[in-house]
mmCIF file of C-alpha atoms in Angstrom:
data_model
loop_
_atom_site.group_PDB
_atom_site.id
_atom_site.type_symbol
_atom_site.label_atom_id
_atom_site.label_comp_id
_atom_site.label_asym_id
_atom_site.label_seq_id
_atom_site.Cartn_x
_atom_site.Cartn_y
_atom_site.Cartn_z
ATOM 1 C CA UNK M 20 -32.057 -22.458 48.816
ATOM 2 C CA UNK M 21 -32.916 -24.683 45.842
ATOM 3 C CA UNK M 22 -31.169 -23.616 42.632
ATOM 4 C CA UNK M 23 -33.725 -22.332 40.117
ATOM 5 C CA UNK M 24 -33.616 -23.186 36.415
ATOM 6 C CA UNK M 25 -34.600 -20.572 33.840
ATOM 7 C CA UNK M 26 -34.918 -20.570 30.052
ATOM 8 C CA UNK M 27 -33.532 -17.933 27.729
ATOM 9 C CA UNK M 28 -33.351 -17.280 24.001
ATOM 10 C CA UNK M 29 -29.874 -17.323 22.460
ATOM 11 C CA UNK M 30 -28.787 -15.986 19.070
ATOM 12 C CA UNK M 31 -26.719 -18.641 17.261
ATOM 13 C CA UNK M 32 -25.544 -16.618 14.241
ATOM 14 C CA UNK M 33 -25.998 -13.217 12.654
ATOM 15 C CA UNK M 34 -28.374 -13.339 9.690
ATOM 16 C CA UNK M 35 -27.456 -12.132 6.243
ATOM 17 C CA UNK M 36 -30.865 -10.934 5.130
ATOM 18 C CA UNK M 37 -34.121 -12.313 6.501
ATOM 19 C CA UNK M 38 -33.713 -14.128 9.845
ATOM 20 C CA UNK M 39 -35.183 -17.587 10.409
ATOM 21 C CA UNK M 40 -35.905 -19.780 13.426
ATOM 22 C CA UNK M 41 -32.551 -21.507 12.858
ATOM 23 C CA UNK M 42 -30.781 -18.359 14.035
ATOM 24 C CA UNK M 43 -32.130 -18.902 17.573
ATOM 25 C CA UNK M 44 -32.133 -21.507 20.326
ATOM 26 C CA UNK M 45 -33.944 -21.932 23.650
ATOM 27 C CA UNK M 46 -31.426 -22.707 26.384
ATOM 28 C CA UNK M 47 -31.872 -23.756 30.012
ATOM 29 C CA UNK M 48 -29.534 -22.333 32.647
ATOM 30 C CA UNK M 49 -29.337 -21.877 36.374
ATOM 31 C CA UNK M 50 -30.395 -18.579 37.884
ATOM 32 C CA UNK M 51 -27.530 -17.151 39.934
ATOM 33 C CA UNK M 52 -27.962 -16.526 43.642
ATOM 34 C CA UNK M 53 -29.097 -13.005 44.409
ATOM 35 C CA UNK M 54 -26.565 -10.472 45.619
ATOM 36 C CA UNK M 55 -27.422 -7.621 47.926
ATOM 37 C CA UNK M 56 -29.431 -5.010 46.012
ATOM 38 C CA UNK M 57 -30.980 -7.501 43.562
ATOM 39 C CA UNK M 58 -34.406 -9.074 43.024
ATOM 40 C CA UNK M 59 -35.532 -12.131 41.083
ATOM 41 C CA UNK M 60 -38.376 -11.458 38.657
ATOM 42 C CA UNK M 61 -40.536 -14.137 37.034
ATOM 43 C CA UNK M 62 -41.498 -12.640 33.699
ATOM 44 C CA UNK M 63 -45.167 -12.373 32.729
ATOM 45 C CA UNK M 64 -44.947 -10.509 29.413
ATOM 46 C CA UNK M 65 -42.124 -9.979 26.918
ATOM 47 C CA UNK M 66 -42.092 -7.191 24.339
ATOM 48 C CA UNK M 67 -41.342 -7.929 20.681
ATOM 49 C CA UNK M 68 -40.197 -4.912 18.659
ATOM 50 C CA UNK M 69 -38.877 -4.092 15.160
ATOM 51 C CA UNK M 70 -35.584 -2.684 16.513
ATOM 52 C CA UNK M 71 -34.654 -6.210 17.584
ATOM 53 C CA UNK M 72 -33.789 -7.021 13.959
ATOM 54 C CA UNK M 73 -31.010 -4.444 14.238
ATOM 55 C CA UNK M 74 -29.828 -6.006 17.506
ATOM 56 C CA UNK M 75 -29.301 -9.247 15.592
ATOM 57 C CA UNK M 76 -26.614 -7.474 13.548
ATOM 58 C CA UNK M 77 -24.486 -6.571 16.548
ATOM 59 C CA UNK M 78 -26.381 -5.449 19.629
ATOM 60 C CA UNK M 79 -27.213 -8.975 20.837
ATOM 61 C CA UNK M 80 -24.359 -11.354 21.762
ATOM 62 C CA UNK M 81 -23.883 -14.768 20.171
ATOM 63 C CA UNK M 82 -24.538 -17.753 22.404
ATOM 64 C CA UNK M 83 -25.715 -15.823 25.445
ATOM 65 C CA UNK M 84 -29.137 -14.877 26.875
ATOM 66 C CA UNK M 85 -30.599 -12.028 24.846
ATOM 67 C CA UNK M 86 -30.834 -8.844 26.883
ATOM 68 C CA UNK M 87 -32.029 -5.378 25.848
ATOM 69 C CA UNK M 88 -35.662 -6.425 25.648
ATOM 70 C CA UNK M 89 -38.542 -4.881 27.591
ATOM 71 C CA UNK M 90 -40.467 -7.125 29.972
ATOM 72 C CA UNK M 91 -42.853 -7.079 32.914
ATOM 73 C CA UNK M 92 -42.626 -9.684 35.660
ATOM 74 C CA UNK M 93 -43.455 -10.371 39.277
ATOM 75 C CA UNK M 94 -40.839 -10.333 42.021
ATOM 76 C CA UNK M 95 -40.449 -13.742 43.656
ATOM 77 C CA UNK M 96 -37.351 -13.087 45.787
ATOM 78 C CA UNK M 97 -35.731 -9.845 46.804
ATOM 79 C CA UNK M 98 -32.610 -8.544 48.511
ATOM 80 C CA UNK M 99 -33.320 -4.896 47.765
ATOM 81 C CA UNK M 100 -35.643 -2.367 49.358
ATOM 82 C CA UNK M 101 -36.612 -1.158 45.864
ATOM 83 C CA UNK M 102 -38.622 -4.282 45.000
ATOM 84 C CA UNK M 103 -40.742 -6.403 47.336
ATOM 85 C CA UNK M 104 -42.003 -9.938 46.632
ATOM 86 C CA UNK M 105 -45.225 -9.675 44.666
ATOM 87 C CA UNK M 106 -44.343 -6.354 43.015
ATOM 88 C CA UNK M 107 -44.905 -6.016 39.292
ATOM 89 C CA UNK M 108 -41.676 -4.737 37.745
ATOM 90 C CA UNK M 109 -40.895 -3.309 34.321
ATOM 91 C CA UNK M 110 -37.310 -3.978 33.227
ATOM 92 C CA UNK M 111 -35.176 -4.359 30.113
ATOM 93 C CA UNK M 112 -33.539 -7.674 30.984
ATOM 94 C CA UNK M 113 -34.534 -9.390 27.758
ATOM 95 C CA UNK M 114 -35.985 -12.680 26.611
ATOM 96 C CA UNK M 115 -35.872 -15.093 29.550
ATOM 97 C CA UNK M 116 -38.395 -16.723 31.838
ATOM 98 C CA UNK M 117 -36.658 -15.034 34.775
ATOM 99 C CA UNK M 118 -34.517 -11.955 35.274
ATOM 100 C CA UNK M 119 -32.234 -10.728 38.043
ATOM 101 C CA UNK M 120 -32.943 -7.014 38.368
ATOM 102 C CA UNK M 121 -30.807 -4.625 40.377
ATOM 103 C CA UNK M 122 -32.522 -2.070 42.561
ATOM 104 C CA UNK M 123 -31.915 1.423 41.259
ATOM 105 C CA UNK M 124 -31.116 0.141 37.774
ATOM 106 C CA UNK M 125 -31.966 2.652 35.070
ATOM 107 C CA UNK M 126 -35.274 1.741 33.449
ATOM 108 C CA UNK M 127 -36.392 -0.775 36.085
ATOM 109 C CA UNK M 128 -39.446 0.324 38.036
ATOM 110 C CA UNK M 129 -42.479 -0.937 39.916
ATOM 111 C CA UNK M 130 -45.693 -0.918 37.868
ATOM 112 C CA UNK M 131 -49.021 -0.260 39.567
ATOM 113 C CA UNK M 132 -51.669 -0.621 36.862
ATOM 114 C CA UNK M 133 -54.293 2.107 36.798
ATOM 115 C CA UNK M 134 -57.906 1.077 37.301
ATOM 116 C CA UNK M 135 -59.276 -0.697 34.254
ATOM 117 C CA UNK M 136 -55.881 -0.834 32.510
ATOM 118 C CA UNK M 137 -54.370 -4.286 31.818
ATOM 119 C CA UNK M 138 -50.824 -5.077 32.905
ATOM 120 C CA UNK M 139 -49.841 -5.711 29.280
ATOM 121 C CA UNK M 140 -50.633 -2.091 28.391
ATOM 122 C CA UNK M 141 -47.454 -1.067 30.222
ATOM 123 C CA UNK M 142 -45.512 -2.734 27.405
ATOM 124 C CA UNK M 143 -47.769 -1.378 24.656
ATOM 125 C CA UNK M 144 -49.783 1.834 24.828
ATOM 126 C CA UNK M 145 -48.177 2.820 28.156
ATOM 127 C CA UNK M 146 -44.788 1.282 27.392
ATOM 128 C CA UNK M 147 -41.981 2.136 25.016
ATOM 129 C CA UNK M 148 -44.322 1.761 22.056
ATOM 130 C CA UNK M 149 -46.806 4.320 23.310
ATOM 131 C CA UNK M 150 -44.053 6.637 24.481
ATOM 132 C CA UNK M 151 -42.511 6.510 20.991
ATOM 133 C CA UNK M 152 -45.854 7.526 19.500
ATOM 134 C CA UNK M 153 -46.480 10.218 22.112
ATOM 135 C CA UNK M 154 -43.029 11.745 21.734
ATOM 136 C CA UNK M 155 -43.313 11.685 17.952
ATOM 137 C CA UNK M 156 -46.693 13.388 17.726
ATOM 138 C CA UNK M 157 -46.531 15.765 20.691
ATOM 139 C CA UNK M 158 -42.829 16.597 21.111
ATOM 140 C CA UNK M 159 -41.021 16.055 17.791
ATOM 141 C CA UNK M 160 -43.812 16.993 15.371
ATOM 142 C CA UNK M 161 -45.831 19.141 17.790
ATOM 143 C CA UNK M 162 -49.004 18.519 15.799
ATOM 144 C CA UNK M 163 -51.429 21.433 16.043
ATOM 145 C CA UNK M 164 -55.235 21.395 15.663
ATOM 146 C CA UNK M 165 -56.270 21.343 12.015
ATOM 147 C CA UNK M 166 -52.940 20.044 10.684
ATOM 148 C CA UNK M 167 -52.940 17.090 8.294
ATOM 149 C CA UNK M 168 -50.838 14.104 9.337
ATOM 150 C CA UNK M 169 -49.432 11.033 7.566
ATOM 151 C CA UNK M 170 -48.333 7.932 9.483
ATOM 152 C CA UNK M 171 -46.586 4.985 7.845
ATOM 153 C CA UNK M 172 -46.853 1.457 9.297
ATOM 154 C CA UNK M 173 -50.102 2.719 10.778
ATOM 155 C CA UNK M 174 -51.360 -0.744 11.787
ATOM 156 C CA UNK M 175 -48.288 -1.450 13.923
ATOM 157 C CA UNK M 176 -47.719 -0.793 17.596
ATOM 158 C CA UNK M 177 -46.339 2.740 17.242
ATOM 159 C CA UNK M 178 -48.309 3.859 14.202
ATOM 160 C CA UNK M 179 -51.697 2.773 15.519
ATOM 161 C CA UNK M 180 -51.228 4.699 18.768
ATOM 162 C CA UNK M 181 -49.725 7.717 17.008
ATOM 163 C CA UNK M 182 -52.760 8.054 14.747
ATOM 164 C CA UNK M 183 -55.127 7.978 17.696
ATOM 165 C CA UNK M 184 -53.057 10.601 19.528
ATOM 166 C CA UNK M 185 -53.044 12.807 16.434
ATOM 167 C CA UNK M 186 -56.812 12.586 16.232
ATOM 168 C CA UNK M 187 -57.205 13.436 19.933
ATOM 169 C CA UNK M 188 -54.994 16.546 19.681
ATOM 170 C CA UNK M 189 -57.231 17.829 16.891
ATOM 171 C CA UNK M 190 -55.387 16.953 13.696
ATOM 172 C CA UNK M 191 -57.280 17.735 10.516
ATOM 173 C CA UNK M 192 -56.887 14.806 8.101
ATOM 174 C CA UNK M 193 -55.038 11.716 9.383
ATOM 175 C CA UNK M 194 -53.779 9.310 6.720
ATOM 176 C CA UNK M 195 -52.037 5.971 7.216
ATOM 177 C CA UNK M 196 -50.368 3.268 5.167
ATOM 178 C CA UNK M 197 -50.462 -0.432 5.994
ATOM 179 C CA UNK M 198 -49.410 -3.772 4.532
ATOM 180 C CA UNK M 199 -52.756 -5.264 3.495
ATOM 181 C CA UNK M 200 -56.339 -4.336 2.744
ATOM 182 C CA UNK M 201 -57.412 -5.798 6.093
ATOM 183 C CA UNK M 202 -54.837 -3.699 7.924
ATOM 184 C CA UNK M 203 -55.921 -0.575 6.051
ATOM 185 C CA UNK M 204 -59.495 -1.271 7.152
ATOM 186 C CA UNK M 205 -58.285 -1.692 10.744
ATOM 187 C CA UNK M 206 -56.486 1.651 10.552
ATOM 188 C CA UNK M 207 -59.694 3.357 9.428
ATOM 189 C CA UNK M 208 -61.485 1.735 12.395
ATOM 190 C CA UNK M 209 -59.008 3.530 14.666
ATOM 191 C CA UNK M 210 -60.260 6.878 13.390
ATOM 192 C CA UNK M 211 -57.904 7.597 10.498
ATOM 193 C CA UNK M 212 -59.621 9.502 7.714
ATOM 194 C CA UNK M 213 -57.950 7.438 5.015
ATOM 195 C CA UNK M 214 -55.635 4.435 4.787
ATOM 196 C CA UNK M 215 -54.144 2.472 1.905
ATOM 197 C CA UNK M 216 -52.390 -0.836 1.276
ATOM 198 C CA UNK M 217 -48.939 0.125 0.070
ATOM 199 C CA UNK M 218 -48.838 -2.996 -2.140
ATOM 200 C CA UNK M 219 -51.508 -1.454 -4.372
ATOM 201 C CA UNK M 220 -49.062 0.751 -6.285
ATOM 202 C CA UNK M 221 -46.241 3.254 -5.862
ATOM 203 C CA UNK M 222 -46.432 4.606 -2.323
ATOM 204 C CA UNK M 223 -46.007 8.187 -3.524
ATOM 205 C CA UNK M 224 -49.036 7.865 -5.826
ATOM 206 C CA UNK M 225 -51.183 6.216 -3.158
ATOM 207 C CA UNK M 226 -50.286 8.885 -0.617
ATOM 208 C CA UNK M 227 -50.967 11.680 -3.102
ATOM 209 C CA UNK M 228 -54.421 10.235 -3.712
ATOM 210 C CA UNK M 229 -55.157 9.875 0.026
ATOM 211 C CA UNK M 230 -53.815 13.346 0.855
ATOM 212 C CA UNK M 231 -54.185 15.414 -2.330
ATOM 213 C CA UNK M 232 -53.358 18.666 -0.524
ATOM 214 C CA UNK M 233 -50.258 17.200 1.099
ATOM 215 C CA UNK M 234 -49.596 16.976 4.838
ATOM 216 C CA UNK M 235 -48.102 19.200 7.505
ATOM 217 C CA UNK M 236 -46.527 16.426 9.591
ATOM 218 C CA UNK M 237 -45.397 12.828 9.081
ATOM 219 C CA UNK M 238 -44.418 10.050 11.480
ATOM 220 C CA UNK M 239 -42.348 7.696 9.336
ATOM 221 C CA UNK M 240 -40.944 4.325 10.410
ATOM 222 C CA UNK M 241 -40.554 2.295 7.216
ATOM 223 C CA UNK M 242 -37.844 4.049 5.211
ATOM 224 C CA UNK M 243 -37.153 3.534 1.517
ATOM 225 C CA UNK M 244 -40.010 4.454 -0.779
ATOM 226 C CA UNK M 245 -42.193 5.340 2.233
ATOM 227 C CA UNK M 246 -39.777 8.034 3.365
ATOM 228 C CA UNK M 247 -39.473 9.236 -0.216
ATOM 229 C CA UNK M 248 -43.262 9.458 -0.483
ATOM 230 C CA UNK M 249 -43.446 11.327 2.818
ATOM 231 C CA UNK M 250 -40.911 13.897 1.641
ATOM 232 C CA UNK M 251 -42.873 14.382 -1.563
ATOM 233 C CA UNK M 252 -46.184 14.847 0.274
ATOM 234 C CA UNK M 253 -44.952 17.173 3.011
ATOM 235 C CA UNK M 254 -45.927 20.798 2.524
ATOM 236 C CA UNK M 255 -43.556 23.716 2.681
ATOM 237 C CA UNK M 256 -42.273 24.227 6.250
ATOM 238 C CA UNK M 257 -43.684 20.825 7.207
ATOM 239 C CA UNK M 258 -42.093 18.306 9.578
ATOM 240 C CA UNK M 259 -41.104 14.658 9.338
ATOM 241 C CA UNK M 260 -40.292 12.583 12.427
ATOM 242 C CA UNK M 261 -38.231 9.611 11.241
ATOM 243 C CA UNK M 262 -38.335 6.832 13.813
ATOM 244 C CA UNK M 263 -37.159 3.780 11.870
ATOM 245 C CA UNK M 264 -36.627 2.032 8.550
ATOM 246 C CA UNK M 265 -38.038 -1.459 8.966
ATOM 247 C CA UNK M 266 -38.129 -2.051 5.203
ATOM 248 C CA UNK M 267 -34.330 -1.762 5.169
ATOM 249 C CA UNK M 268 -33.351 -3.717 8.281
ATOM 250 C CA UNK M 269 -32.618 -6.874 6.284
ATOM 251 C CA UNK M 270 -30.702 -4.957 3.587
ATOM 252 C CA UNK M 271 -28.942 -2.083 5.380
ATOM 253 C CA UNK M 272 -26.329 -1.652 2.619
ATOM 254 C CA UNK M 273 -28.817 -1.321 -0.240
ATOM 255 C CA UNK M 274 -28.142 2.209 -1.496
ATOM 256 C CA UNK M 275 -31.093 1.984 -3.880
ATOM 257 C CA UNK M 276 -33.494 2.258 -0.931
ATOM 258 C CA UNK M 277 -32.374 5.816 -0.176
ATOM 259 C CA UNK M 278 -34.853 8.609 -1.002
ATOM 260 C CA UNK M 279 -34.222 10.145 -4.418
ATOM 261 C CA UNK M 280 -35.906 13.441 -3.518
ATOM 262 C CA UNK M 281 -33.843 14.585 -0.544
ATOM 263 C CA UNK M 282 -33.354 17.990 -2.168
ATOM 264 C CA UNK M 283 -37.073 18.633 -1.564
ATOM 265 C CA UNK M 284 -36.236 18.780 2.150
ATOM 266 C CA UNK M 285 -34.129 21.848 1.444
ATOM 267 C CA UNK M 286 -36.261 23.361 -1.287
ATOM 268 C CA UNK M 287 -39.487 23.156 0.752
ATOM 269 C CA UNK M 288 -37.830 24.038 4.068
ATOM 270 C CA UNK M 289 -38.944 20.713 5.581
ATOM 271 C CA UNK M 290 -37.646 19.725 8.994
ATOM 272 C CA UNK M 291 -36.592 16.066 8.847
ATOM 273 C CA UNK M 292 -35.706 14.853 12.346
ATOM 274 C CA UNK M 293 -34.690 11.377 13.382
ATOM 275 C CA UNK M 294 -35.512 10.339 16.925
ATOM 276 C CA UNK M 295 -35.308 7.412 19.323
ATOM 277 C CA UNK M 296 -37.479 6.788 22.355
ATOM 278 C CA UNK M 297 -34.391 6.359 24.548
ATOM 279 C CA UNK M 298 -33.944 10.129 24.389
ATOM 280 C CA UNK M 299 -37.499 10.835 25.555
ATOM 281 C CA UNK M 300 -37.715 8.801 28.745
ATOM 282 C CA UNK M 301 -38.205 12.035 30.671
ATOM 283 C CA UNK M 302 -41.641 12.317 29.029
ATOM 284 C CA UNK M 303 -42.917 9.027 30.455
ATOM 285 C CA UNK M 304 -44.771 10.521 33.487
ATOM 286 C CA UNK M 305 -46.328 13.165 31.264
ATOM 287 C CA UNK M 306 -47.275 10.604 28.625
ATOM 288 C CA UNK M 307 -48.856 8.253 31.169
ATOM 289 C CA UNK M 308 -50.828 11.102 32.751
ATOM 290 C CA UNK M 309 -52.166 12.063 29.316
ATOM 291 C CA UNK M 310 -52.720 8.572 27.910
ATOM 292 C CA UNK M 311 -54.268 6.734 30.869
ATOM 293 C CA UNK M 312 -57.554 8.714 30.973
ATOM 294 C CA UNK M 313 -57.954 8.196 27.225
ATOM 295 C CA UNK M 314 -57.322 4.454 27.611
ATOM 296 C CA UNK M 315 -59.786 4.218 30.520
ATOM 297 C CA UNK M 316 -62.442 6.054 28.516
ATOM 298 C CA UNK M 317 -61.866 3.904 25.413
ATOM 299 C CA UNK M 318 -60.679 6.823 23.312
ATOM 300 C CA UNK M 319 -57.360 5.023 22.791
ATOM 301 C CA UNK M 320 -57.556 1.302 22.148
ATOM 302 C CA UNK M 321 -55.185 -1.196 23.730
ATOM 303 C CA UNK M 322 -54.726 -3.449 20.699
ATOM 304 C CA UNK M 323 -52.239 -6.252 21.258
ATOM 305 C CA UNK M 324 -51.362 -9.426 19.395
ATOM 306 C CA UNK M 325 -50.328 -11.919 22.051
ATOM 307 C CA UNK M 326 -48.454 -15.200 21.591
ATOM 308 C CA UNK M 327 -48.859 -17.543 24.567
ATOM 309 C CA UNK M 328 -45.874 -19.434 25.947
ATOM 310 C CA UNK M 329 -42.152 -18.761 26.120
ATOM 311 C CA UNK M 330 -41.608 -21.168 23.216
ATOM 312 C CA UNK M 331 -43.428 -18.690 20.949
ATOM 313 C CA UNK M 332 -40.951 -15.818 21.364
ATOM 314 C CA UNK M 333 -39.102 -16.484 18.105
ATOM 315 C CA UNK M 334 -42.375 -17.075 16.250
ATOM 316 C CA UNK M 335 -43.597 -13.703 17.480
ATOM 317 C CA UNK M 336 -40.454 -11.910 16.306
ATOM 318 C CA UNK M 337 -40.459 -13.523 12.868
ATOM 319 C CA UNK M 338 -44.165 -12.773 12.519
ATOM 320 C CA UNK M 339 -43.593 -9.140 13.462
ATOM 321 C CA UNK M 340 -40.749 -8.741 10.976
ATOM 322 C CA UNK M 341 -42.951 -10.305 8.314
ATOM 323 C CA UNK M 342 -45.761 -7.850 8.995
ATOM 324 C CA UNK M 343 -48.141 -10.373 10.563
ATOM 325 C CA UNK M 344 -49.254 -8.173 13.453
ATOM 326 C CA UNK M 345 -51.786 -5.451 14.053
ATOM 327 C CA UNK M 346 -51.139 -3.365 17.142
ATOM 328 C CA UNK M 347 -48.431 -4.297 19.630
ATOM 329 C CA UNK M 348 -46.753 -7.734 19.541
ATOM 330 C CA UNK M 349 -46.293 -9.421 22.941
ATOM 331 C CA UNK M 350 -45.503 -12.837 24.372
ATOM 332 C CA UNK M 351 -47.413 -13.898 27.498
ATOM 333 C CA UNK M 352 -45.621 -16.372 29.752
ATOM 334 C CA UNK M 353 -48.379 -16.738 32.346
ATOM 335 C CA UNK M 354 -51.884 -17.125 30.950
ATOM 336 C CA UNK M 355 -53.300 -16.205 34.345
ATOM 337 C CA UNK M 356 -52.540 -12.495 33.832
#
């Protein structure tokens, strides 16, 4: 059988601060022959996520294809009963044009899109992004009807879905922060009651104005002054689900970005819980069953920012880390899907 050539993204060096395109390279390599129990997948969509900045500090290898990235592709060859040629497969094989996926591998599965739902949604609203939002609102925070909710980074992939879920479960006032006036307007279009551009002043003051009575529950993914503001706005016996700290990923050792009001967590009996979607994979069937009807009915929007072409992967990541996206960031390798 003719040897197939693939392309992958390699990390050339670990950044000290803000990463640039010079930290990456696109490299051609031969795809190995399939062993028994494996399938060859031609990738259609690649996911681009904030946690990848942390992988640059140690999770991704230097000078090798970058794994640990979510993708959806189509099986072209198979030596496993788990995947047949033509199947759409979700996997975590990373940023390459092709992936060798083992049958039975944790996280790899066949995707059969529901009627009216695009394939890409299984990397966004119905992928890890949507599951993060679902787990945060419904499992970690357990938002109840009438409760007021604050969501930081509300224009991003997780925040935008989380706000819509909060509204659908009957939250009272839903407030979001975003990185520009245009993004704040977009957040309000999603059904948030209020949204602000966090560049317009101290985050704590802006949040206090948007939620003068405070909030019962917060989904926080920015860290620094956003987490500090969330602590200050959370009512007694309230809850904070802390899912990330994107404002600190380039400066992880900056002690000045730590919240100065941590004692309020104790004084106000606030539950501050960190969480990662990897610990909530068991909720995926439940989340899909709940989300899909809302997506089909248009009650939850599938908002995606898509870069076309494998050569745009690095551009997409740098744009995401610079706050250029609204909704979920994806790279599409085949414009026919």
